[in-house]
Backbone as a printed PyTorch tensor [residue, N CA C, xyz], in Angstrom:
tensor([[[  5.0110,  35.2680,   7.3160],
         [  3.6650,  35.6210,   6.9160],
         [  2.9630,  34.3680,   6.4020]],

        [[  1.7400,  34.1310,   6.8610],
         [  0.9690,  32.9800,   6.4000],
         [  0.6050,  33.1530,   4.9280]],

        [[  0.5720,  32.0130,   4.2220],
         [  0.2720,  32.0240,   2.7890],
         [ -0.7860,  30.9730,   2.4600]],

        [[ -1.4630,  31.2330,   1.3580],
         [ -2.3610,  30.2590,   0.7630],
         [ -1.6230,  29.6590,  -0.4220]],

        [[ -1.5780,  28.3330,  -0.4700],
         [ -0.9540,  27.6390,  -1.5930],
         [ -2.0600,  26.9460,  -2.3670]],

        [[ -2.1380,  27.2310,  -3.6530],
         [ -3.0840,  26.5070,  -4.5100],
         [ -2.2780,  25.6910,  -5.5090]],

        [[ -2.7630,  24.4730,  -5.7370],
         [ -2.0560,  23.5420,  -6.6200],
         [ -3.0600,  22.8610,  -7.5380]],

        [[ -2.6660,  22.6980,  -8.7750],
         [ -3.4190,  21.8970,  -9.7390],
         [ -2.4490,  20.9110, -10.3520]],

        [[ -2.7880,  19.6250, -10.2760],
         [ -1.8840,  18.5770, -10.7700],
         [ -2.7210,  17.5400, -11.5020]],

        [[ -2.9100,  17.7080, -12.8260],
         [ -3.8020,  16.8310, -13.5880],
         [ -3.4330,  15.3520, -13.5480]],

        [[ -2.1420,  15.0280, -13.3860],
         [ -1.7130,  13.6270, -13.4340],
         [ -2.0400,  12.8360, -12.1650]],

        [[ -2.3920,  13.5150, -11.0970],
         [ -2.6590,  12.8150,  -9.8390],
         [ -4.0930,  12.2860,  -9.8320]],

        [[ -4.2210,  10.9950,  -9.6190],
         [ -5.5260,  10.3300,  -9.5280],
         [ -5.8850,  10.1460,  -8.0490]],

        [[ -7.1370,   9.8250,  -7.7620],
         [ -7.4820,   9.5320,  -6.3650],
         [ -6.6170,   8.4210,  -5.7760]],

        [[ -6.2910,   7.4220,  -6.5740],
         [ -5.4700,   6.3160,  -6.0910],
         [ -4.0440,   6.7810,  -5.7570]],

        [[ -3.4650,   7.6270,  -6.6170],
         [ -2.1280,   8.1650,  -6.3490],
         [ -2.1340,   9.0640,  -5.1160]],

        [[ -3.1650,   9.8770,  -4.9770],
         [ -3.2660,  10.7420,  -3.8010],
         [ -3.3310,   9.9040,  -2.5260]],

        [[ -4.2070,   8.9100,  -2.5160],
         [ -4.3640,   8.0680,  -1.3280],
         [ -3.0820,   7.3110,  -0.9950]],

        [[ -2.3820,   6.8340,  -2.0170],
         [ -1.1220,   6.1310,  -1.7780],
         [ -0.0550,   7.0910,  -1.2560]],

        [[ -0.0290,   8.3060,  -1.7940],
         [  0.9070,   9.3140,  -1.2980],
         [  0.6000,   9.6380,   0.1570]],

        [[ -0.6590,   9.8300,   0.4710],
         [ -1.0750,  10.1030,   1.8480],
         [ -0.6240,   8.9780,   2.7800]],

        [[ -0.7850,   7.7400,   2.3440],
         [ -0.3890,   6.5910,   3.1530],
         [  1.1240,   6.5800,   3.3950]],

        [[  1.9000,   6.8610,   2.3540],
         [  3.3630,   6.8090,   2.4780],
         [  3.9470,   8.0040,   3.2370]],

        [[  3.4120,   9.1720,   3.0090],
         [  3.9540,  10.3790,   3.6290],
         [  3.4550,  10.5420,   5.0670]],

        [[  2.2460,  10.0740,   5.3460],
         [  1.6680,  10.1190,   6.6980],
         [  1.5620,  11.5500,   7.2370]],

        [[  1.1460,  12.5010,   6.3740],
         [  1.1320,  13.8830,   6.8430],
         [  0.0470,  14.1510,   7.8700]],

        [[ -0.9930,  13.3320,   7.9340],
         [ -1.9860,  13.5230,   8.9930],
         [ -1.4790,  12.9710,  10.3220]],

        [[ -0.6820,  11.9050,  10.2840],
         [ -0.1190,  11.3340,  11.4950],
         [  1.1510,  12.0790,  11.9290]],

        [[  1.8830,  12.6100,  10.9590],
         [  3.1340,  13.3380,  11.2060],
         [  3.0660,  14.6710,  10.4560]],

        [[  2.2590,  15.6190,  10.9680],
         [  2.0320,  16.8720,  10.2460],
         [  3.3300,  17.6190,   9.9520]],

        [[  3.4260,  18.1720,   8.7560],
         [  4.6200,  18.9410,   8.4090],
         [  4.6770,  20.2430,   9.2050]],

        [[  5.8760,  20.6530,   9.5260],
         [  6.0910,  21.9010,  10.2280],
         [  5.5530,  23.0550,   9.3890]],

        [[  4.6950,  23.8620,   9.9780],
         [  4.1710,  25.0410,   9.2960],
         [  2.8390,  24.8500,   8.6030]],

        [[  2.3650,  23.6110,   8.4670],
         [  1.0670,  23.3790,   7.8250],
         [ -0.0510,  23.7890,   8.7750]],

        [[ -1.0630,  24.4750,   8.2420],
         [ -2.1880,  24.9150,   9.0590],
         [ -3.5190,  24.3440,   8.5780]],

        [[ -3.6620,  24.1320,   7.2730],
         [ -4.9190,  23.6430,   6.7080],
         [ -4.6400,  22.9930,   5.3680]],

        [[ -5.3050,  21.8610,   5.1110],
         [ -5.1560,  21.1780,   3.8240],
         [ -6.5400,  20.7990,   3.3220]],

        [[ -6.8390,  21.1560,   2.0840],
         [ -8.0670,  20.7210,   1.4190],
         [ -7.6840,  20.1710,   0.0560]],

        [[ -8.3350,  19.1080,  -0.3540],
         [ -8.0140,  18.4770,  -1.6390],
         [ -9.2840,  17.9570,  -2.2780]],

        [[ -9.3450,  18.0210,  -3.6190],
         [-10.4930,  17.5060,  -4.3480],
         [-10.0910,  17.1940,  -5.7820]],

        [[-10.9760,  16.4570,  -6.4510],
         [-10.7700,  16.0810,  -7.8430],
         [-11.8830,  16.6730,  -8.6840]],

        [[-11.4900,  17.3910,  -9.7320],
         [-12.4330,  17.9390, -10.6930],
         [-12.2460,  17.2570, -12.0280]],

        [[-13.0230,  17.6870, -13.0040],
         [-12.9080,  17.1230, -14.3430],
         [-11.5110,  17.3310, -14.9260]],

        [[-10.8130,  18.3580, -14.4430],
         [ -9.4670,  18.6590, -14.9430],
         [ -8.3610,  18.1550, -14.0210]],

        [[ -8.6890,  17.2770, -13.0780],
         [ -7.6610,  16.6670, -12.2470],
         [ -7.6960,  17.0790, -10.7930]],

        [[ -6.5650,  16.9240, -10.1460],
         [ -6.3840,  17.1040,  -8.7090],
         [ -6.1530,  18.5690,  -8.3610]],

        [[ -6.7840,  19.0130,  -7.2780],
         [ -6.6410,  20.3800,  -6.7860],
         [ -6.3810,  20.3680,  -5.2810]],

        [[ -5.6040,  21.3380,  -4.8180],
         [ -5.3200,  21.5180,  -3.3960],
         [ -5.3710,  23.0010,  -3.0850]],

        [[ -5.9020,  23.3240,  -1.9130],
         [ -5.7450,  24.6440,  -1.3160],
         [ -5.2890,  24.4050,   0.1170]],

        [[ -4.1200,  24.9370,   0.4540],
         [ -3.5480,  24.8090,   1.7910],
         [ -3.3070,  26.1890,   2.3840]],

        [[ -3.2190,  26.2340,   3.6980],
         [ -2.7130,  27.4100,   4.3950],
         [ -1.4550,  26.9640,   5.1350]],

        [[ -0.3900,  27.7450,   4.9510],
         [  0.9150,  27.4470,   5.5480],
         [  1.4150,  28.6530,   6.3130]],

        [[  2.2310,  28.3840,   7.3130],
         [  2.8810,  29.4360,   8.0940],
         [  3.7280,  30.3320,   7.1940]],

        [[  4.3540,  29.7230,   6.1700],
         [  5.1710,  30.4790,   5.2170],
         [  5.3260,  29.6780,   3.9300]],

        [[  5.6750,  30.3740,   2.8670],
         [  5.9400,  29.7080,   1.5930],
         [  7.1340,  28.7770,   1.7280]],

        [[  8.1440,  29.2020,   2.4640],
         [  9.3450,  28.3800,   2.6290],
         [  9.0290,  27.0390,   3.2840]],

        [[  8.1430,  27.0210,   4.2800],
         [  7.7930,  25.7630,   4.9650],
         [  7.0630,  24.8290,   4.0030]],

        [[  6.1740,  25.3710,   3.1770],
         [  5.4640,  24.5550,   2.1960],
         [  6.4370,  23.9880,   1.1700]],

        [[  7.3140,  24.8270,   0.6500],
         [  8.2750,  24.3730,  -0.3530],
         [  9.2120,  23.3080,   0.2220]],

        [[  9.5710,  23.4500,   1.4850],
         [ 10.4130,  22.4370,   2.1210],
         [  9.6820,  21.0980,   2.1870]],

        [[  8.4160,  21.1240,   2.5660],
         [  7.6110,  19.8940,   2.6400],
         [  7.4760,  19.2450,   1.2640]],

        [[  7.1890,  20.0430,   0.2580],
         [  7.0580,  19.4970,  -1.0970],
         [  8.3880,  18.8770,  -1.5390]],

        [[  9.4840,  19.5740,  -1.2800],
         [ 10.7840,  19.0900,  -1.7250],
         [ 11.3130,  17.8810,  -0.9780]],

        [[ 11.0150,  17.7980,   0.3240],
         [ 11.6030,  16.7170,   1.1130],
         [ 10.6720,  15.5310,   1.3440]],

        [[  9.3590,  15.7450,   1.2660],
         [  8.4470,  14.6330,   1.5600],
         [  7.5470,  14.2660,   0.3820]],

        [[  6.9710,  15.2460,  -0.2900],
         [  6.0620,  14.9180,  -1.4010],
         [  6.8370,  14.5110,  -2.6450]],

        [[  7.7820,  15.3260,  -3.0640],
         [  8.5380,  15.0560,  -4.2880],
         [  9.1770,  13.6850,  -4.3400]],

        [[  9.9190,  13.2940,  -3.3060],
         [ 10.5560,  11.9800,  -3.3570],
         [  9.5700,  10.8180,  -3.4980]],

        [[  8.3740,  10.9740,  -2.9660],
         [  7.3760,   9.9030,  -3.0870],
         [  6.6740,   9.9720,  -4.4360]],

        [[  6.0940,  11.1190,  -4.7550],
         [  5.2960,  11.2320,  -5.9890],
         [  6.1620,  11.1120,  -7.2350]],

        [[  7.2520,  11.8710,  -7.2770],
         [  8.1030,  11.8610,  -8.4650],
         [  9.0530,  10.6620,  -8.4730]],

        [[  9.5420,  10.2810,  -7.2960],
         [ 10.5030,   9.1910,  -7.1970],
         [  9.8370,   7.8300,  -7.1210]],

        [[  9.2630,   7.5120,  -5.9750],
         [  8.6990,   6.1830,  -5.7450],
         [  7.5160,   5.8520,  -6.6510]],

        [[  6.6270,   6.8230,  -6.8860],
         [  5.4320,   6.5380,  -7.6860],
         [  5.6020,   6.8830,  -9.1620]],

        [[  6.6720,   7.5860,  -9.5180],
         [  7.0180,   7.8250, -10.9200],
         [  6.1080,   8.7550, -11.6920]],

        [[  5.4650,   9.7110, -11.0360],
         [  4.6100,  10.6650, -11.7470],
         [  5.5110,  11.6020, -12.5500]],

        [[  5.2390,  11.7100, -13.8460],
         [  6.1170,  12.4810, -14.7280],
         [  5.7930,  13.9740, -14.7340]],

        [[  4.5410,  14.3350, -14.6570],
         [  4.1530,  15.7430, -14.7560],
         [  4.4440,  16.5160, -13.4900]],

        [[  4.4050,  17.8330, -13.6280],
         [  4.6230,  18.7240, -12.4910],
         [  3.3480,  19.5090, -12.1940]],

        [[  3.1460,  19.8590, -10.9360],
         [  1.9670,  20.6510, -10.6000],
         [  2.1510,  22.1160, -10.9530]],

        [[  1.0340,  22.8100, -11.0760],
         [  1.0350,  24.2600, -11.1430],
         [  0.7480,  24.7220,  -9.7200]],

        [[  1.6810,  25.4690,  -9.1420],
         [  1.5750,  25.9020,  -7.7500],
         [  1.6230,  27.4240,  -7.7020]],

        [[  0.7130,  28.0040,  -6.9190],
         [  0.7030,  29.4530,  -6.7190],
         [  0.6150,  29.7490,  -5.2300]],

        [[  1.3060,  30.8020,  -4.7990],
         [  1.2620,  31.2600,  -3.4120],
         [  0.6970,  32.6710,  -3.3730]],

        [[ -0.1270,  32.9270,  -2.3640],
         [ -0.6750,  34.2580,  -2.1320],
         [ -0.6400,  34.5360,  -0.6380]],

        [[ -0.4210,  35.7820,  -0.2440],
         [ -0.4660,  36.0990,   1.1780],
         [ -1.8810,  35.8500,   1.7180]],

        [[ -1.9600,  35.2760,   2.8910],
         [ -3.2570,  35.0520,   3.5370],
         [ -3.7770,  36.3830,   4.0570]],

        [[ -4.9860,  36.7350,   3.6830],
         [ -5.5910,  37.9820,   4.1620],
         [ -6.4490,  37.7300,   5.4010]],

        [[ -7.1960,  36.6360,   5.3980],
         [ -8.0520,  36.3200,   6.5380],
         [ -8.3380,  34.8320,   6.5420]],

        [[ -8.4580,  34.2800,   7.7500],
         [ -8.8030,  32.8710,   7.9180],
         [ -9.9530,  32.8090,   8.9130]],

        [[-10.9620,  32.0250,   8.6050],
         [-12.0760,  31.7790,   9.5080],
         [-12.2970,  30.2790,   9.5610]],

        [[-12.3790,  29.7490,  10.7500],
         [-12.6970,  28.3400,  10.9400],
         [-13.9990,  28.2960,  11.7170]],

        [[-15.0010,  27.6760,  11.1250],
         [-16.3210,  27.6340,  11.7570],
         [-16.2380,  26.9030,  13.0970]],

        [[-16.9830,  27.3860,  14.0860],
         [-16.9770,  26.7230,  15.3930],
         [-17.3360,  25.2420,  15.2710]],

        [[-16.5960,  24.4210,  15.9750],
         [-16.8630,  22.9810,  15.9840],
         [-16.2340,  22.1980,  14.8490]],

        [[-15.5860,  22.8660,  13.9030],
         [-14.9520,  22.1630,  12.7850],
         [-13.5600,  21.7200,  13.2140]],

        [[-13.3550,  20.4080,  13.1620],
         [-12.0470,  19.8440,  13.4840],
         [-11.8190,  18.6170,  12.6210]],

        [[-10.5870,  18.1770,  12.5680],
         [-10.2490,  16.8890,  11.9710],
         [-10.4670,  16.7830,  10.4820]],

        [[-10.4870,  15.5390,  10.0580],
         [-10.5690,  15.1800,   8.6480],
         [-11.9940,  15.2350,   8.1430]],

        [[-12.1410,  15.6420,   6.9090],
         [-13.4380,  15.6290,   6.2550],
         [-13.4390,  14.6610,   5.0940]],

        [[-12.6420,  13.6060,   5.1980],
         [-12.4950,  12.6850,   4.0790],
         [-13.7950,  11.9780,   3.7870]],

        [[-13.9820,  11.7150,   2.5230],
         [-15.2260,  11.0800,   2.1040],
         [-15.0290,   9.7020,   1.5970]]])
C-alpha cells in the first residue's frame, strides 16, 4: 500500500540537505519504491513530504542510504520526527515533471 511519509528534522540546514543530496545521489539513482519527494525549510527547520510504494521501502532507504551519510559521515546528532499515513489519493498536474529546485 502506498504511504505518505512526513518528516521534520530541525537540525538539517540547507547546506546539509544539499550535501546529503550530492552524496546519496537519489535523483540520479532513485531509491526503490520512491514516488515523490518534496522538501522545504521553515522557521522551525527542515520538512519533507514523500510518497512511497510502502513504509518498508522508505525505512530501508533511510536506514541504508540516508542514515549512514547524515548520522555517520556528516555527524548530525538529532533525529527526525517521521510519520507515515496511508495514501488516499494522488494527483499530479498535467505537464508536471522533474525537479522543482530553486
